[in-house]
Amino acid sequence: MIAGGAVMELSGLWDAGGAAIVLCGTLLATVLASGSRETLAASRAILSLFTRRFDYETARAEIAHDVEAMRRDGVVRASPVASTDREIASATDALVRGRSLRNLVAVHEEFQQQRVRSRKAALAPIRHAAEMAPVFGMAGTLFALSQMTLAEGAEGQLPGAIGMAILTTLYGLLLAHLVLHPLARVLERRMLAEEADRERLIEWLAGQLSESCPKASVHRLEKAG
C-alpha cells in the first residue's frame, strides 16, 4: 500500500507540458544566443565525455621508444615520433625540421591556444543554458497561471493548472542546478586535466631531448622561458 502511494506521489511530479516548455525553451534560447560555432563546440565536448581523454602515461608510453632513439642518434638524424595524437606528431615534426626545442614549444603553444578557445566556446552555451532554465521554469509557471482563469469553469482542470505552475519552476531549478551547472564543471575539469597532462608531456619531451638539440637552440629556449 505504501509502495503504491509512493508511486502515485512520484507520478504526480511529472508534467509533460511543463517539461516541454522548460526543455524546449531553454534549448531554443541557448542555440539562438550561442550560434552554430559554440553550439557545435558544446556538442563535441559533451560527446567527448564518452571517449577516453588524453592521458600522460599512455601518450608517454606510445612515444618512449622514438624519444629514446632521438636521444641516442640526435635530433639531426631523427624522424618525427610515431604518435596517434596530432599535437605530439606536429610538435615533434617541427622539432626535427627546425632542430630546435623552441619549435616544439611553439607548436604546443599554438595547440594550447586553440584548446583555450575551444574550451570557452564549449562552456559558454552550457552556462547560458543553466541561466535560461530557471527563466523558462518561471515562463512555464506564468503560462500555467494564465490557464487558471480558463480552468475555473472546467471541473477538474484547475488542480492540473496549479500543479503545472509549481512543477515548471521546479523543473527549471533542477535542470539548472542538477544537470547544467554540474555538466559545465565536469567538462571544465576534464579539459583542464588534459591541459595539465599535455603540458607535463611537453616538459618531459624537452627534458629528454635537451642534450640532443644544438646548444644554441637550447639556450634560446631557456631565454624564451
Short mmCIF file of C-alpha atoms in Angstrom, two decimals:
data_model
loop_
_atom_site.label_atom_id
_atom_site.label_comp_id
_atom_site.label_asym_id
_atom_site.label_seq_id
_atom_site.Cartn_x
_atom_site.Cartn_y
_atom_site.Cartn_z
CA MET A 1 0.00 0.00 0.00
CA ILE A 2 2.83 2.35 0.92
CA ALA A 3 4.73 1.48 -2.27
CA GLY A 4 1.68 2.17 -4.39
CA GLY A 5 1.19 5.52 -2.67
CA ALA A 6 4.82 6.43 -3.29
CA VAL A 7 4.49 5.62 -6.98
CA MET A 8 1.39 7.79 -7.21
CA GLU A 9 3.18 10.67 -5.49
CA LEU A 10 6.17 10.41 -7.83
CA SER A 11 3.95 10.25 -10.88
CA GLY A 12 2.37 13.47 -9.69
CA LEU A 13 5.74 15.18 -10.07
CA TRP A 14 5.67 14.73 -13.84
CA ASP A 15 4.01 17.18 -16.16
CA ALA A 16 4.83 16.67 -19.84
CA GLY A 17 3.65 20.12 -20.88
CA GLY A 18 5.69 21.87 -18.21
CA ALA A 19 8.79 19.80 -19.02
CA ALA A 20 8.43 20.62 -22.72
CA ILE A 21 8.23 24.35 -22.01
CA VAL A 22 11.37 24.28 -19.86
CA LEU A 23 13.46 21.95 -22.04
CA CYS A 24 12.48 23.30 -25.45
CA GLY A 25 12.57 26.92 -24.34
CA THR A 26 15.99 26.54 -22.75
CA LEU A 27 17.38 24.73 -25.79
CA LEU A 28 15.98 27.25 -28.27
CA ALA A 29 17.21 30.27 -26.30
CA THR A 30 20.66 28.72 -25.95
CA VAL A 31 21.02 27.91 -29.64
CA LEU A 32 19.82 31.37 -30.69
CA ALA A 33 22.14 33.13 -28.25
CA SER A 34 25.20 30.97 -28.85
CA GLY A 35 25.24 30.45 -32.59
CA SER A 36 26.33 27.42 -34.56
CA ARG A 37 30.04 27.52 -33.67
CA GLU A 38 29.59 27.49 -29.90
CA THR A 39 26.68 25.04 -30.09
CA LEU A 40 28.81 22.63 -32.13
CA ALA A 41 31.73 23.04 -29.72
CA ALA A 42 29.48 22.26 -26.76
CA SER A 43 28.06 19.19 -28.53
CA ARG A 44 31.55 17.87 -29.26
CA ALA A 45 32.63 18.47 -25.67
CA ILE A 46 29.63 16.56 -24.30
CA LEU A 47 30.26 13.66 -26.69
CA SER A 48 33.91 13.58 -25.59
CA LEU A 49 32.75 12.52 -22.13
CA PHE A 50 32.04 9.12 -23.62
CA THR A 51 35.55 8.74 -25.02
CA ARG A 52 38.88 8.26 -23.32
CA ARG A 53 40.61 11.56 -22.67
CA PHE A 54 44.28 12.32 -23.27
CA ASP A 55 46.42 10.60 -20.66
CA TYR A 56 50.03 11.47 -19.88
CA GLU A 57 51.20 7.95 -19.08
CA THR A 58 49.60 6.46 -22.19
CA ALA A 59 50.96 9.15 -24.50
CA ARG A 60 54.42 8.89 -22.98
CA ALA A 61 54.50 5.11 -23.36
CA GLU A 62 53.45 5.43 -27.01
CA ILE A 63 56.41 7.64 -27.94
CA ALA A 64 59.02 6.44 -25.43
CA HIS A 65 60.83 4.23 -27.96
CA ASP A 66 61.10 7.00 -30.57
CA VAL A 67 62.22 9.55 -27.98
CA GLU A 68 64.95 7.18 -26.83
CA ALA A 69 66.08 6.86 -30.46
CA MET A 70 66.23 10.65 -30.70
CA ARG A 71 68.35 10.82 -27.58
CA ARG A 72 70.70 8.16 -28.91
CA ASP A 73 71.05 9.32 -32.52
CA GLY A 74 70.48 13.05 -32.08
CA VAL A 75 67.74 15.27 -33.44
CA VAL A 76 69.63 15.96 -36.68
CA ARG A 77 69.27 12.35 -37.84
CA ALA A 78 65.93 11.68 -36.14
CA SER A 79 62.45 11.23 -37.59
CA PRO A 80 59.24 12.60 -36.03
CA VAL A 81 57.84 10.29 -33.38
CA ALA A 82 55.04 7.90 -34.34
CA SER A 83 52.06 9.15 -32.34
CA THR A 84 48.33 8.91 -32.87
CA ASP A 85 47.98 12.33 -31.23
CA ARG A 86 48.01 15.17 -33.76
CA GLU A 87 49.66 17.69 -31.45
CA ILE A 88 52.54 15.40 -30.47
CA ALA A 89 53.15 14.42 -34.09
CA SER A 90 53.11 18.06 -35.24
CA ALA A 91 55.30 19.29 -32.38
CA THR A 92 57.99 16.65 -32.86
CA ASP A 93 57.89 17.18 -36.63
CA ALA A 94 58.58 20.88 -36.06
CA LEU A 95 61.35 19.93 -33.64
CA VAL A 96 63.07 17.68 -36.19
CA ARG A 97 62.68 20.11 -39.09
CA GLY A 98 63.88 23.11 -37.11
CA ARG A 99 66.32 21.18 -34.89
CA SER A 100 65.21 23.35 -32.00
CA LEU A 101 63.22 22.80 -28.84
CA ARG A 102 61.82 26.26 -29.41
CA ASN A 103 59.85 24.88 -32.37
CA LEU A 104 58.48 22.07 -30.22
CA VAL A 105 57.22 24.53 -27.61
CA ALA A 106 55.87 26.96 -30.23
CA VAL A 107 53.67 24.29 -31.82
CA HIS A 108 52.49 23.15 -28.38
CA GLU A 109 51.53 26.74 -27.51
CA GLU A 110 49.57 27.09 -30.76
CA PHE A 111 47.55 23.98 -29.94
CA GLN A 112 47.18 25.21 -26.36
CA GLN A 113 45.65 28.48 -27.55
CA GLN A 114 43.25 26.55 -29.78
CA ARG A 115 42.17 24.44 -26.80
CA VAL A 116 41.59 27.53 -24.68
CA ARG A 117 39.34 28.98 -27.39
CA SER A 118 37.54 25.67 -27.78
CA ARG A 119 37.04 25.38 -24.03
CA LYS A 120 35.49 28.83 -23.80
CA ALA A 121 33.29 28.17 -26.82
CA ALA A 122 32.10 24.82 -25.45
CA LEU A 123 31.33 26.01 -21.93
CA ALA A 124 29.57 29.25 -22.90
CA PRO A 125 26.34 27.63 -24.24
CA ILE A 126 26.07 25.24 -21.29
CA ARG A 127 26.45 28.05 -18.78
CA HIS A 128 23.97 30.14 -20.75
CA ALA A 129 21.51 27.25 -20.69
CA ALA A 130 21.96 26.99 -16.92
CA GLU A 131 20.92 30.64 -16.66
CA MET A 132 17.97 30.20 -19.01
CA ALA A 133 16.48 27.06 -17.40
CA PRO A 134 15.05 28.85 -14.30
CA VAL A 135 13.79 31.64 -16.57
CA PHE A 136 11.77 29.19 -18.65
CA GLY A 137 10.67 27.46 -15.46
CA MET A 138 9.12 30.79 -14.48
CA ALA A 139 7.74 31.21 -18.00
CA GLY A 140 6.02 27.84 -17.64
CA THR A 141 4.61 28.96 -14.30
CA LEU A 142 3.20 32.14 -15.84
CA PHE A 143 1.70 30.14 -18.67
CA ALA A 144 0.04 27.77 -16.19
CA LEU A 145 -1.31 30.69 -14.14
CA SER A 146 -2.77 32.21 -17.30
CA GLN A 147 -4.72 28.97 -17.81
CA MET A 148 -6.27 29.08 -14.34
CA THR A 149 -8.92 31.56 -15.37
CA LEU A 150 -9.95 29.26 -18.19
CA ALA A 151 -9.79 26.24 -15.91
CA GLU A 152 -12.03 27.75 -13.24
CA GLY A 153 -15.08 26.97 -15.32
CA ALA A 154 -13.96 23.44 -16.16
CA GLU A 155 -14.36 20.87 -13.45
CA GLY A 156 -11.15 19.03 -12.60
CA GLN A 157 -8.81 21.22 -14.69
CA LEU A 158 -7.92 23.80 -12.04
CA PRO A 159 -5.76 21.44 -9.91
CA GLY A 160 -3.82 20.48 -13.05
CA ALA A 161 -3.09 24.12 -13.85
CA ILE A 162 -1.91 24.75 -10.29
CA GLY A 163 0.30 21.64 -10.41
CA MET A 164 1.87 22.72 -13.69
CA ALA A 165 2.58 26.19 -12.29
CA ILE A 166 4.53 24.69 -9.41
CA LEU A 167 6.29 21.94 -11.35
CA THR A 168 7.66 24.12 -14.15
CA THR A 169 9.53 26.25 -11.61
CA LEU A 170 10.87 23.06 -10.05
CA TYR A 171 11.93 21.71 -13.46
CA GLY A 172 13.83 24.88 -14.26
CA LEU A 173 15.75 24.81 -10.99
CA LEU A 174 16.54 21.10 -11.23
CA LEU A 175 17.71 21.39 -14.83
CA ALA A 176 20.00 24.29 -13.97
CA HIS A 177 21.49 23.05 -10.69
CA LEU A 178 21.43 19.27 -11.04
CA VAL A 179 22.24 18.96 -14.75
CA LEU A 180 23.69 22.01 -16.49
CA HIS A 181 25.92 23.58 -13.82
CA PRO A 182 27.41 20.16 -12.86
CA LEU A 183 27.88 19.32 -16.55
CA ALA A 184 29.83 22.54 -17.13
CA ARG A 185 32.06 21.80 -14.13
CA VAL A 186 32.69 18.21 -15.25
CA LEU A 187 33.67 19.36 -18.74
CA GLU A 188 35.91 22.10 -17.42
CA ARG A 189 37.70 19.75 -15.03
CA ARG A 190 38.23 17.23 -17.83
CA MET A 191 39.62 19.87 -20.18
CA LEU A 192 41.94 21.34 -17.55
CA ALA A 193 43.18 17.86 -16.63
CA GLU A 194 44.02 17.20 -20.27
CA GLU A 195 45.81 20.54 -20.48
CA ALA A 196 47.91 19.69 -17.43
CA ASP A 197 48.81 16.28 -18.88
CA ARG A 198 49.83 17.78 -22.21
CA GLU A 199 51.95 20.42 -20.50
CA ARG A 200 53.60 17.72 -18.44
CA LEU A 201 54.37 15.66 -21.56
CA ILE A 202 55.96 18.59 -23.40
CA GLU A 203 58.11 19.33 -20.36
CA TRP A 204 59.18 15.68 -20.29
CA LEU A 205 59.98 15.75 -24.01
CA ALA A 206 62.01 18.93 -23.68
CA GLY A 207 63.91 17.46 -20.75
CA GLN A 208 64.64 14.23 -22.63
CA LEU A 209 65.81 15.92 -25.81
CA SER A 210 67.63 18.96 -24.45
CA GLU A 211 71.00 17.24 -24.80
CA SER A 212 70.20 16.06 -28.34
CA CYS A 213 69.44 19.54 -29.68
CA PRO A 214 72.05 22.07 -30.74
CA LYS A 215 73.24 24.08 -27.76
CA ALA A 216 72.20 27.35 -29.39
CA SER A 217 68.58 26.23 -29.69
CA VAL A 218 68.51 25.07 -26.06
CA HIS A 219 69.89 28.44 -24.99
CA ARG A 220 67.19 30.24 -26.97
CA LEU A 221 64.53 28.08 -25.36
CA GLU A 222 65.83 28.92 -21.87
CA LYS A 223 65.84 32.65 -22.70
CA ALA A 224 62.27 32.40 -24.06
CA GLY A 225 61.18 30.69 -20.84
#
